[in-house]
Amino acid sequence: MAPGALDYESLNENVKKVQYAVRGELYLRASELQKEGKKIIFTNVGNPHALGQKPLTFPRQVVALCQAPFLLDDPNVGLLFPADAIAKAKHYLALTAGGLGAYSDSRGMPGVRKEVADFIERRDGYPSDPELIFLTDGASKGVMQILNTIIRGESDGVLVPVPQYPLYSAAISLFGGSLVPYYLEETENWGLDVNNLRQSVEQARYKGITVKAMVIINPGNPTGQCLSESNLREILRFCYQENLALLGDEVYQQNIYQDERPFISARKVMMGMGPPISKEVQLVSFHSVSKGYWGECGQRGGYFEMTNIPPKTVDEIYKVASISLSPNVPAQIFMGVMLHPPQPGDISYDKFVRESKGVLESLRRRARMMTDGFNSCKNVICNFTEGAMYSFPQIRLPPKAIEAAKQAAKVPDVFYCLKLLEATGISTVPGSGFGQREGVFHLRTTILPAEEEMPEIMDSFKKFNNEFMEQYDDRSGYSRIKLYSLFLAGCLTVPIIILLVELVLDPKHSMGFPKKPPVVDGGLDLDGSKRWVIAGIPLRAPLKPISTNPVKKEINDGDGDDDEDEDEQNNCATTSTTPTSEEARIPSILVCPPAPRKRKATFKCNYSGGVREFFTPPDLETLFVQRAN
């Protein structure tokens, strides 16, 4: 008998190619263990309410009244619901075509789309057109709809950041396109290098792929970095030069855990750049009620806004949206309330601010607790989570563990995450599900477990990790703290001998370092001969400096003049600068305060003999500088 239409061998090959690690092998095994009675902590997906986050009161009150409008006719309704929630519910019911049980326009209710446009204008300072806003069942549906519109076949490519949220790889596979990866730089706190973008496009073209669009995730998922305004300008110029549509996944714009790099939308930057970029770059931006301090994942509410998209294309997108008749109507109301929450003077305002602020402040603390916890573990290094809801630590797996994974027919980080799950009940996602460089391994976990449970969870992870590393490697591993300690210890032995020899051979040098190292405006010259390495970390140009608070520093420039060194110390001042001065010199050793973990810090010391400019990697209290030839 011939295979049936739904037999596996008859299925659409694109369906078979789809992979979605967030609900993959680890999740399925976790579900099995849960059925067997094991306590599972599902940190594999950004699902705040499932991990104990309480819903905000005001939006639930509004939607409850919309779902049960007969309550509005009850004379005692004012005893159960505040007056502003009652007024808001009446407002949204008036926008529907028959209550929440009736279809809306396929783009969403016009009144809510107008509220989305008003929010965008307040946020960015530029008008938004409600006719170019579509409400969707979560941001994911909008992303899939736009990718389906763009991709014609496997010769059409989409630039996607790696590591990436697997929605993009899965959707591109489903629609028969080609994913064109561009790698984020982990040593630069997951920064983006436009040169990498150009290389990715060139390689794709060499393979016969036409790159049509570029995806950015800001703040990043799974990496948690926030794009600066200068980053966004570079990206927009690149898209203009290469004639690429830009897809801006901005669903985590409320989730910011530091003050130095706030969220700024791609649309705001693009409009501020003026013509021709503001008039010609095609941009689609996405937002959702699932993230931020709302965390209403199950409500499935989202939107996308189109800028510089031709009217005929908008008509085609509308036509396809009409196939599904209507987006989720209650979720449209959640979206409206999210973008127009209680205002000062409203009855519910104080409670709304208290609840929302409490969620964000707790997430900020949890982001720090998780980063510090990972960095205290053997063979684990983790960048600070600047935004979004995730940590993405690198796990340095010993060769024996990699070989054991091979014997078990598992990808090494899948092997590690399965062992972690079995031992602790912590369900994570292996880094291979998001993409990563060859031979480098990660895992992703949310920062969403309850704050009071976080210390126990991190202790459990640390105990497992240390036992795992001991089992598969009898050599001592390293955490970031250990790595720096070993580095500093090494600098007190053999390098001292080398420096002393160099002093004898070349008296023009001070402690083995040239007095005026080659520096250029805009950052360090990376032509291969003028690259600098700090604590084993190669620096890239231009630097993204921030200020650090000065403390008493011990400066040893090898001249034996303690009084002069003290004068130099007194003249040190905090600035926000990059090493561009021709008078810049590099010290042999500098004891300085820990720089913020988010990225490298720089500061400048003025003294009688000239100017010294320093830059430090995160968490490094004693700075050594070495010339890399």
XYZ file of C-alpha atoms in Angstrom:
629
model
C 0.000 0.000 0.000
C 1.316 3.437 -0.916
C 2.184 5.799 1.954
C -0.679 7.945 3.178
C -0.627 11.716 2.812
C 0.255 12.133 6.486
C 2.708 9.253 6.743
C 6.141 10.550 7.694
C 7.809 9.773 4.374
C 5.127 11.824 2.567
C 5.467 14.974 4.648
C 6.685 18.336 3.431
C 10.479 18.204 3.650
C 10.556 21.727 5.031
C 8.489 20.568 8.007
C 11.034 17.839 8.704
C 13.883 20.370 8.605
C 12.347 22.549 11.328
C 14.081 22.401 14.704
C 13.031 24.294 17.812
C 15.367 23.606 20.716
C 13.344 25.547 23.324
C 10.771 22.748 23.225
C 13.179 20.051 22.063
C 14.839 16.997 23.590
C 15.605 18.630 26.944
C 12.050 19.851 27.401
C 10.579 16.468 26.510
C 12.877 14.679 28.962
C 12.012 17.238 31.657
C 8.311 16.567 31.089
C 8.903 12.824 31.467
C 10.775 13.328 34.736
C 8.009 15.579 36.007
C 5.452 12.859 35.326
C 7.652 10.497 37.338
C 7.419 12.845 40.323
C 10.709 14.750 40.042
C 10.596 18.472 40.791
C 11.485 20.336 37.581
C 12.482 23.990 37.338
C 11.554 24.970 33.782
C 14.066 27.680 32.927
C 14.068 26.679 29.254
C 11.521 29.245 28.115
C 10.760 32.870 29.041
C 7.435 32.079 30.703
C 7.286 34.394 33.758
C 3.925 33.395 35.233
C 4.826 29.696 35.076
C 7.761 30.472 37.382
C 5.723 32.412 39.916
C 5.501 35.980 38.605
C 2.149 37.458 39.625
C -0.012 39.123 36.957
C -0.474 42.857 37.210
C -3.833 43.703 38.772
C -5.134 46.512 36.555
C -5.032 44.814 33.112
C -6.619 41.667 34.552
C -9.439 43.754 36.026
C -10.063 45.471 32.688
C -10.089 42.235 30.676
C -12.233 40.467 33.319
C -14.898 43.148 32.932
C -14.677 42.910 29.141
C -15.057 39.124 29.296
C -18.077 39.426 31.631
C -19.721 42.716 30.600
C -22.827 41.913 32.615
C -20.763 42.803 35.682
C -20.789 46.395 34.507
C -24.569 46.442 35.003
C -24.290 45.246 38.610
C -24.921 48.136 41.023
C -22.162 46.765 43.271
C -19.486 46.615 40.578
C -17.779 49.664 42.103
C -17.180 47.672 45.282
C -15.079 45.085 43.433
C -13.411 47.090 40.677
C -11.811 50.546 40.725
C -13.488 53.281 38.708
C -10.620 53.628 36.213
C -10.732 49.888 35.412
C -14.487 50.128 34.856
C -14.052 53.122 32.551
C -11.269 51.407 30.611
C -13.368 48.249 30.131
C -16.282 50.294 28.773
C -13.852 52.046 26.434
C -12.574 48.802 24.911
C -15.995 47.194 24.673
C -17.092 50.204 22.650
C -14.230 49.522 20.216
C -15.343 45.939 19.503
C -17.879 44.815 16.943
C -19.934 42.879 19.474
C -17.771 42.149 22.490
C -14.790 39.844 22.908
C -16.615 36.977 21.253
C -16.764 38.704 17.863
C -14.095 38.769 15.141
C -12.204 42.000 14.711
C -10.657 43.403 11.553
C -7.908 41.062 10.330
C -5.343 43.708 11.224
C -6.843 44.184 14.685
C -9.326 46.672 16.095
C -8.772 50.128 14.552
C -9.048 51.808 17.955
C -6.324 49.651 19.474
C -4.082 50.107 16.429
C -4.487 53.868 16.944
C -3.364 53.418 20.556
C -0.304 51.471 19.383
C 0.539 54.284 16.946
C 0.187 56.856 19.762
C 2.565 54.831 21.950
C 5.155 54.621 19.175
C 4.973 58.370 18.622
C 5.453 59.047 22.354
C 8.379 56.629 22.503
C 10.205 57.719 19.344
C 9.126 61.299 18.789
C 7.918 60.607 15.237
C 4.333 59.964 14.019
C 3.163 56.424 13.314
C 0.397 55.354 10.908
C -2.228 52.942 12.387
C -2.864 51.604 8.865
C 0.683 50.179 8.899
C 0.227 48.406 12.251
C -1.043 44.838 12.457
C -2.071 43.216 15.753
C -1.051 39.562 15.971
C -1.315 36.474 18.163
C 2.009 37.176 19.856
C 5.063 38.643 18.147
C 6.030 35.198 16.797
C 3.031 35.093 14.458
C 3.995 38.493 13.093
C 7.600 37.397 12.525
C 6.444 34.306 10.665
C 4.030 36.309 8.542
C 6.744 38.752 7.441
C 9.311 36.006 6.772
C 6.724 34.116 4.737
C 6.157 37.280 2.704
C 9.885 37.811 2.083
C 11.094 34.292 1.292
C 10.440 32.952 -2.207
C 12.734 29.916 -2.093
C 16.066 28.564 -0.907
C 17.988 31.185 -2.904
C 16.547 33.911 -0.625
C 18.559 34.476 2.532
C 17.949 36.238 5.838
C 20.783 37.515 8.043
C 20.206 36.239 11.583
C 22.398 36.850 14.656
C 24.149 33.807 16.093
C 23.386 32.933 18.829
C 19.759 33.455 17.786
C 16.265 32.766 19.028
C 15.339 29.545 17.174
C 12.034 31.007 15.974
C 14.049 32.490 13.114
C 15.918 29.364 12.033
C 12.723 27.305 12.350
C 10.572 29.733 10.340
C 13.191 30.206 7.624
C 13.449 26.415 7.248
C 9.667 26.059 7.187
C 9.320 28.615 4.399
C 12.154 27.099 2.395
C 14.644 29.962 2.691
C 18.297 30.094 3.727
C 19.542 31.353 7.073
C 22.662 33.500 6.703
C 24.387 33.696 10.114
C 26.333 36.635 11.455
C 28.228 35.894 14.653
C 28.069 38.086 17.730
C 31.350 38.558 19.612
C 31.186 36.973 23.074
C 34.439 38.599 24.245
C 32.890 41.973 23.380
C 29.780 41.278 25.479
C 28.026 39.861 22.426
C 28.748 42.949 20.373
C 28.040 43.276 16.665
C 30.803 43.942 14.117
C 29.621 45.320 10.764
C 32.643 43.715 9.106
C 31.212 40.329 10.081
C 27.948 41.327 8.418
C 29.722 42.144 5.177
C 31.617 38.853 5.236
C 28.385 36.930 5.805
C 26.696 38.652 2.858
C 29.692 38.027 0.590
C 29.842 34.354 1.538
C 26.104 33.982 0.913
C 26.366 35.599 -2.506
C 29.242 33.293 -3.390
C 26.830 30.400 -2.710
C 24.200 31.946 -4.973
C 22.013 33.255 -2.148
C 20.307 36.646 -2.413
C 20.276 38.207 1.047
C 16.978 40.070 1.391
C 16.622 40.942 5.052
C 18.456 41.251 8.360
C 17.160 40.368 11.833
C 18.198 42.140 15.027
C 17.020 41.089 18.493
C 17.270 44.029 20.872
C 17.669 43.366 23.763
C 19.228 40.075 22.768
C 17.800 36.599 23.116
C 19.606 34.472 24.285
C 22.569 36.787 24.841
C 20.964 39.638 26.803
C 22.972 42.498 25.262
C 21.498 45.917 24.423
C 22.335 47.625 21.139
C 23.665 51.161 21.443
C 22.525 54.004 19.226
C 25.847 53.855 17.367
C 25.335 50.117 16.763
C 21.897 50.802 15.321
C 23.236 53.550 13.070
C 25.853 51.165 11.690
C 23.197 48.524 11.088
C 20.868 50.946 9.317
C 23.661 52.239 7.080
C 24.570 48.655 6.257
C 20.953 47.799 5.381
C 20.759 50.901 3.187
C 24.009 50.037 1.391
C 23.002 46.406 0.852
C 19.302 47.120 0.160
C 18.121 44.888 3.012
C 14.845 44.999 4.915
C 15.455 45.246 8.673
C 13.358 43.142 11.053
C 13.584 44.566 14.585
C 12.598 42.084 17.298
C 12.082 44.470 20.227
C 9.844 42.422 22.509
C 12.195 42.825 25.516
C 12.311 46.623 25.406
C 10.969 46.897 28.977
C 13.531 44.393 30.300
C 16.601 46.565 30.937
C 18.865 45.824 33.944
C 21.498 48.559 33.689
C 21.445 52.308 33.208
C 24.323 52.921 30.806
C 22.662 51.497 27.698
C 18.870 52.078 27.694
C 16.642 50.639 25.010
C 16.315 52.734 21.865
C 14.178 51.566 18.967
C 15.553 51.004 15.483
C 12.743 53.196 14.148
C 13.711 56.161 16.318
C 17.336 55.965 15.207
C 16.354 55.527 11.565
C 14.012 58.518 11.557
C 16.642 60.615 13.279
C 19.202 59.831 10.578
C 17.095 61.620 7.969
C 16.943 60.948 4.208
C 17.798 58.862 2.361
C 17.952 56.237 5.116
C 14.778 57.376 6.905
C 12.874 57.306 3.603
C 14.267 54.179 1.959
C 15.240 51.510 4.508
C 12.359 49.061 4.881
C 11.779 48.352 8.576
C 9.368 46.041 10.393
C 9.336 46.265 14.211
C 7.785 43.724 16.613
C 6.486 43.984 20.180
C 4.550 41.720 22.569
C 2.619 41.532 25.856
C 4.518 38.332 26.715
C 7.651 39.989 28.081
C 8.568 43.070 30.125
C 6.949 43.305 33.563
C 3.703 41.981 32.059
C 4.818 38.457 31.210
C 1.387 37.625 29.753
C 2.719 34.848 27.484
C -0.497 32.853 27.429
C -2.584 35.799 26.269
C -0.775 35.776 22.864
C -0.819 39.474 22.095
C 1.603 41.305 19.807
C 1.953 43.739 16.943
C 4.233 44.675 14.087
C 4.676 48.110 12.550
C 5.862 48.656 8.959
C 7.921 51.641 7.809
C 8.724 52.422 4.168
C 6.817 49.359 2.926
C 5.097 49.863 -0.469
C 1.261 49.995 -0.367
C 0.880 46.991 -2.692
C 3.004 44.909 -0.329
C 0.897 46.025 2.635
C -2.200 44.894 0.728
C -0.679 41.452 0.180
C 0.187 41.120 3.879
C -3.387 42.148 4.744
C -4.720 39.528 2.346
C -2.724 36.753 4.007
C -3.730 37.974 7.479
C -7.368 37.762 6.390
C -7.033 33.993 5.959
C -7.015 33.740 9.770
C -9.949 36.178 9.973
C -8.998 37.874 13.236
C -6.235 38.057 15.829
C -7.067 37.176 19.423
C -9.457 39.906 20.632
C -8.789 39.727 24.415
C -5.055 39.943 23.643
C -5.688 43.105 21.634
C -7.152 44.663 24.775
C -4.117 43.541 26.794
C -1.943 45.283 24.198
C -3.976 48.473 24.450
C -3.771 48.519 28.240
C -0.029 47.751 28.183
C 0.670 50.737 25.974
C -1.808 53.004 27.825
C -1.511 52.047 31.519
C -2.929 54.044 34.452
C -1.679 57.637 34.589
C -0.789 59.848 37.576
C -3.974 60.797 39.366
C -5.831 57.605 38.403
C -7.084 55.423 41.236
C -5.003 52.434 40.124
C -1.828 54.352 39.309
C 0.086 53.875 42.567
C -0.640 50.156 42.729
C 0.265 49.672 39.058
C 3.602 51.452 39.492
C 4.357 49.530 42.685
C 3.670 46.179 41.013
C 5.488 46.864 37.747
C 8.494 48.474 39.420
C 8.717 45.576 41.850
C 8.908 43.072 39.001
C 11.646 44.950 37.136
C 13.748 45.605 40.240
C 13.567 41.939 41.196
C 14.566 40.889 37.671
C 17.566 43.225 37.857
C 18.685 41.616 41.116
C 18.150 38.121 39.729
C 20.190 38.960 36.629
C 23.108 39.889 38.873
C 22.685 36.865 41.136
C 22.697 34.491 38.189
C 25.681 36.115 36.478
C 27.712 36.067 39.694
C 26.665 32.492 40.382
C 27.791 31.241 36.982
C 31.094 33.116 37.160
C 31.880 31.453 40.486
C 31.659 28.013 38.885
C 34.512 25.932 37.577
C 34.967 26.195 33.781
C 32.002 28.585 33.403
C 32.186 32.167 32.075
C 29.133 34.400 31.713
C 28.569 37.950 30.479
C 26.208 40.140 32.464
C 22.584 40.139 31.317
C 22.019 43.750 30.248
C 18.442 43.088 29.146
C 15.834 40.456 28.152
C 15.255 37.443 30.421
C 18.191 35.087 29.972
C 21.734 34.176 30.926
C 23.894 32.469 28.328
C 27.008 31.144 30.073
C 29.837 29.461 28.215
C 30.651 26.000 29.544
C 34.266 24.924 28.973
C 33.759 21.178 28.611
C 36.808 18.961 29.233
C 37.938 16.682 26.372
C 36.785 13.614 28.303
C 33.260 15.043 28.547
C 33.213 15.775 24.815
C 34.348 12.213 24.120
C 31.678 10.839 26.489
C 29.044 12.863 24.641
C 30.279 11.434 21.349
C 30.004 7.908 22.722
C 26.442 8.687 23.823
C 25.642 10.087 20.346
C 24.877 13.495 21.864
C 26.012 17.003 21.048
C 28.378 17.933 23.932
C 26.265 20.740 25.384
C 23.119 18.593 25.070
C 24.977 15.891 26.995
C 25.887 18.403 29.722
C 22.346 19.849 29.958
C 20.793 16.381 30.185
C 23.145 15.491 33.029
C 22.229 18.784 34.728
C 18.531 18.032 34.334
C 18.812 14.502 35.734
C 20.869 15.639 38.726
C 19.134 18.878 39.702
C 15.799 19.136 37.876
C 16.949 22.376 36.215
C 15.645 22.372 32.633
C 17.770 24.543 30.339
C 18.388 24.823 26.594
C 21.773 23.808 25.119
C 23.615 26.525 23.252
C 23.680 24.412 20.102
C 19.949 25.115 19.801
C 20.722 28.807 19.270
C 23.860 28.461 17.192
C 27.415 29.015 18.388
C 30.968 28.916 17.099
C 32.546 25.544 16.405
C 34.022 23.988 19.550
C 32.348 26.461 21.938
C 29.505 25.359 24.202
C 26.810 27.235 26.116
C 23.457 26.824 27.767
C 20.569 29.244 28.083
C 18.554 29.678 31.233
C 15.966 32.268 32.123
C 16.487 34.601 35.084
C 12.828 34.074 35.997
C 12.862 31.643 38.958
C 11.582 33.290 42.135
C 14.164 35.571 43.725
C 14.015 33.757 47.050
C 14.747 30.453 45.272
C 17.658 31.774 43.218
C 20.452 31.113 45.771
C 19.389 27.485 46.149
C 19.146 27.029 42.374
C 22.612 28.490 41.786
C 24.087 26.411 44.631
C 22.543 23.316 43.059
C 23.985 24.230 39.660
C 27.429 24.918 41.128
C 27.494 21.601 43.001
C 26.518 19.688 39.866
C 28.942 21.567 37.631
C 31.919 21.078 39.935
C 31.189 17.366 40.276
C 30.767 17.064 36.497
C 34.093 18.784 35.852
C 35.853 16.621 38.432
C 34.385 13.490 36.893
C 35.560 14.262 33.386
C 38.759 16.182 34.059
C 41.229 15.564 36.895
C 42.927 18.876 36.144
C 41.763 22.008 37.940
C 39.356 24.027 35.846
C 38.818 27.727 35.974
C 36.140 30.250 36.599
C 36.555 33.803 35.440
C 37.851 34.684 38.913
C 40.317 31.796 38.876
C 41.410 32.692 35.376
C 42.331 36.200 36.450
C 44.034 34.919 39.610
C 46.179 32.514 37.614
C 46.986 35.250 35.148
C 48.100 37.627 37.883
C 50.163 34.930 39.573
C 51.868 34.127 36.290
C 52.714 37.776 35.813
C 54.731 37.710 39.043
C 57.172 35.039 37.874
C 58.497 34.480 34.374
C 57.274 37.818 32.908
C 59.284 39.703 35.541
C 62.455 38.004 34.365
C 61.609 38.798 30.734
C 60.966 42.442 31.553
C 64.205 42.765 33.479
C 66.142 41.323 30.550
C 64.422 43.761 28.181
C 65.321 46.658 30.469
C 68.968 45.700 30.249
C 68.878 45.248 26.498
C 66.853 48.374 25.700
C 67.102 51.166 28.288
C 64.778 53.356 26.205
C 61.864 51.250 27.293
C 60.122 51.517 30.677
C 59.315 48.145 32.263
C 59.274 46.575 28.841
C 56.584 48.850 27.371
C 57.117 51.592 24.793
C 56.479 55.046 26.216
C 54.298 55.995 23.260
C 52.481 52.953 21.871
C 50.880 53.489 18.473
C 47.271 54.645 18.936
C 44.892 56.122 16.404
C 41.681 58.131 16.547
C 38.534 56.042 16.819
C 40.256 53.174 18.626
C 43.171 50.843 18.220
C 44.711 49.988 14.870
C 43.904 46.345 14.185
C 46.129 45.841 11.165
C 47.855 42.980 12.956
C 50.833 44.916 14.290
C 49.127 47.365 16.630
C 46.733 45.131 18.512
C 46.699 45.183 22.312
C 45.788 42.339 24.631
C 44.640 42.906 28.198
C 44.508 39.912 30.543
C 44.591 37.690 27.506
C 41.554 39.419 25.973
C 42.195 40.996 22.540
C 40.606 44.412 22.169
C 38.651 45.486 19.125
C 38.206 49.020 17.850
C 36.403 51.258 18.389
C 36.056 50.772 22.142
C 32.708 51.446 23.832
C 33.946 53.201 26.988
C 32.132 54.127 30.134
C 33.378 55.891 33.251
C 34.465 54.101 36.390
C 34.750 55.643 39.847
C 38.363 56.401 40.767
C 39.827 54.970 43.955
C 43.301 55.118 45.350
C 45.577 53.428 42.852
C 49.105 52.126 43.198
C 50.981 53.129 40.055
C 54.371 51.606 39.487
C 56.104 52.881 36.390
C 59.418 51.477 37.441
C 61.211 54.805 38.063
C 61.364 54.399 41.840
C 60.003 57.928 42.387
C 57.193 57.354 44.903
C 56.522 61.088 45.351
C 55.976 61.607 41.631
C 53.725 58.560 41.528
C 51.679 60.029 44.392
C 51.332 63.341 42.493
C 50.148 61.457 39.455
C 47.618 59.572 41.581
C 46.191 62.809 42.976
C 45.675 64.154 39.466
C 43.696 61.115 38.242
C 40.200 62.054 37.065
C 37.351 60.003 35.771
C 36.496 60.599 32.123
C 34.780 58.768 29.328
C 37.527 58.455 26.745
C 39.210 56.083 24.354
C 42.996 55.871 23.904
C 43.467 58.438 21.134
C 46.074 60.806 22.537
C 49.518 60.803 20.984
C 50.827 61.278 24.533
C 49.154 58.127 25.797
C 51.316 55.632 27.623
C 50.493 52.229 29.051
C 51.466 51.426 32.677
C 53.144 48.214 33.633
C 50.715 47.510 36.452
C 47.713 49.376 37.763
C 45.535 48.510 40.744
C 42.112 49.954 39.983
C 38.465 49.473 40.975
C 36.450 46.702 39.365
C 34.921 47.941 36.145
C 31.212 47.305 35.614
C 30.687 43.801 34.329
C 28.679 45.000 31.376
C 31.661 46.067 29.306
C 35.176 47.455 29.490
C 35.773 50.768 31.201
C 38.314 53.472 30.434
C 39.615 56.432 32.349
C 42.413 58.971 32.009
C 45.041 60.231 34.431
C 46.631 63.656 33.919
C 49.998 64.240 35.497
C 52.994 66.549 35.186
C 54.653 64.430 32.528
C 51.673 64.078 30.217
C 48.592 61.859 29.922
C 47.966 58.220 30.660
C 44.866 56.439 29.375
C 43.780 53.045 30.695
C 41.097 50.508 29.876
C 40.108 47.448 31.871
C 38.154 44.248 31.251
C 35.218 43.553 33.575
C 35.927 42.299 37.115
C 39.690 42.782 36.839
C 41.054 44.653 39.839
C 44.718 44.487 38.860
C 45.431 45.352 35.249
C 48.406 44.119 33.274
C 48.939 45.222 29.687
C 50.920 43.299 27.098
C 51.789 44.224 23.514
C 50.538 41.583 21.038
C 52.656 41.393 17.893
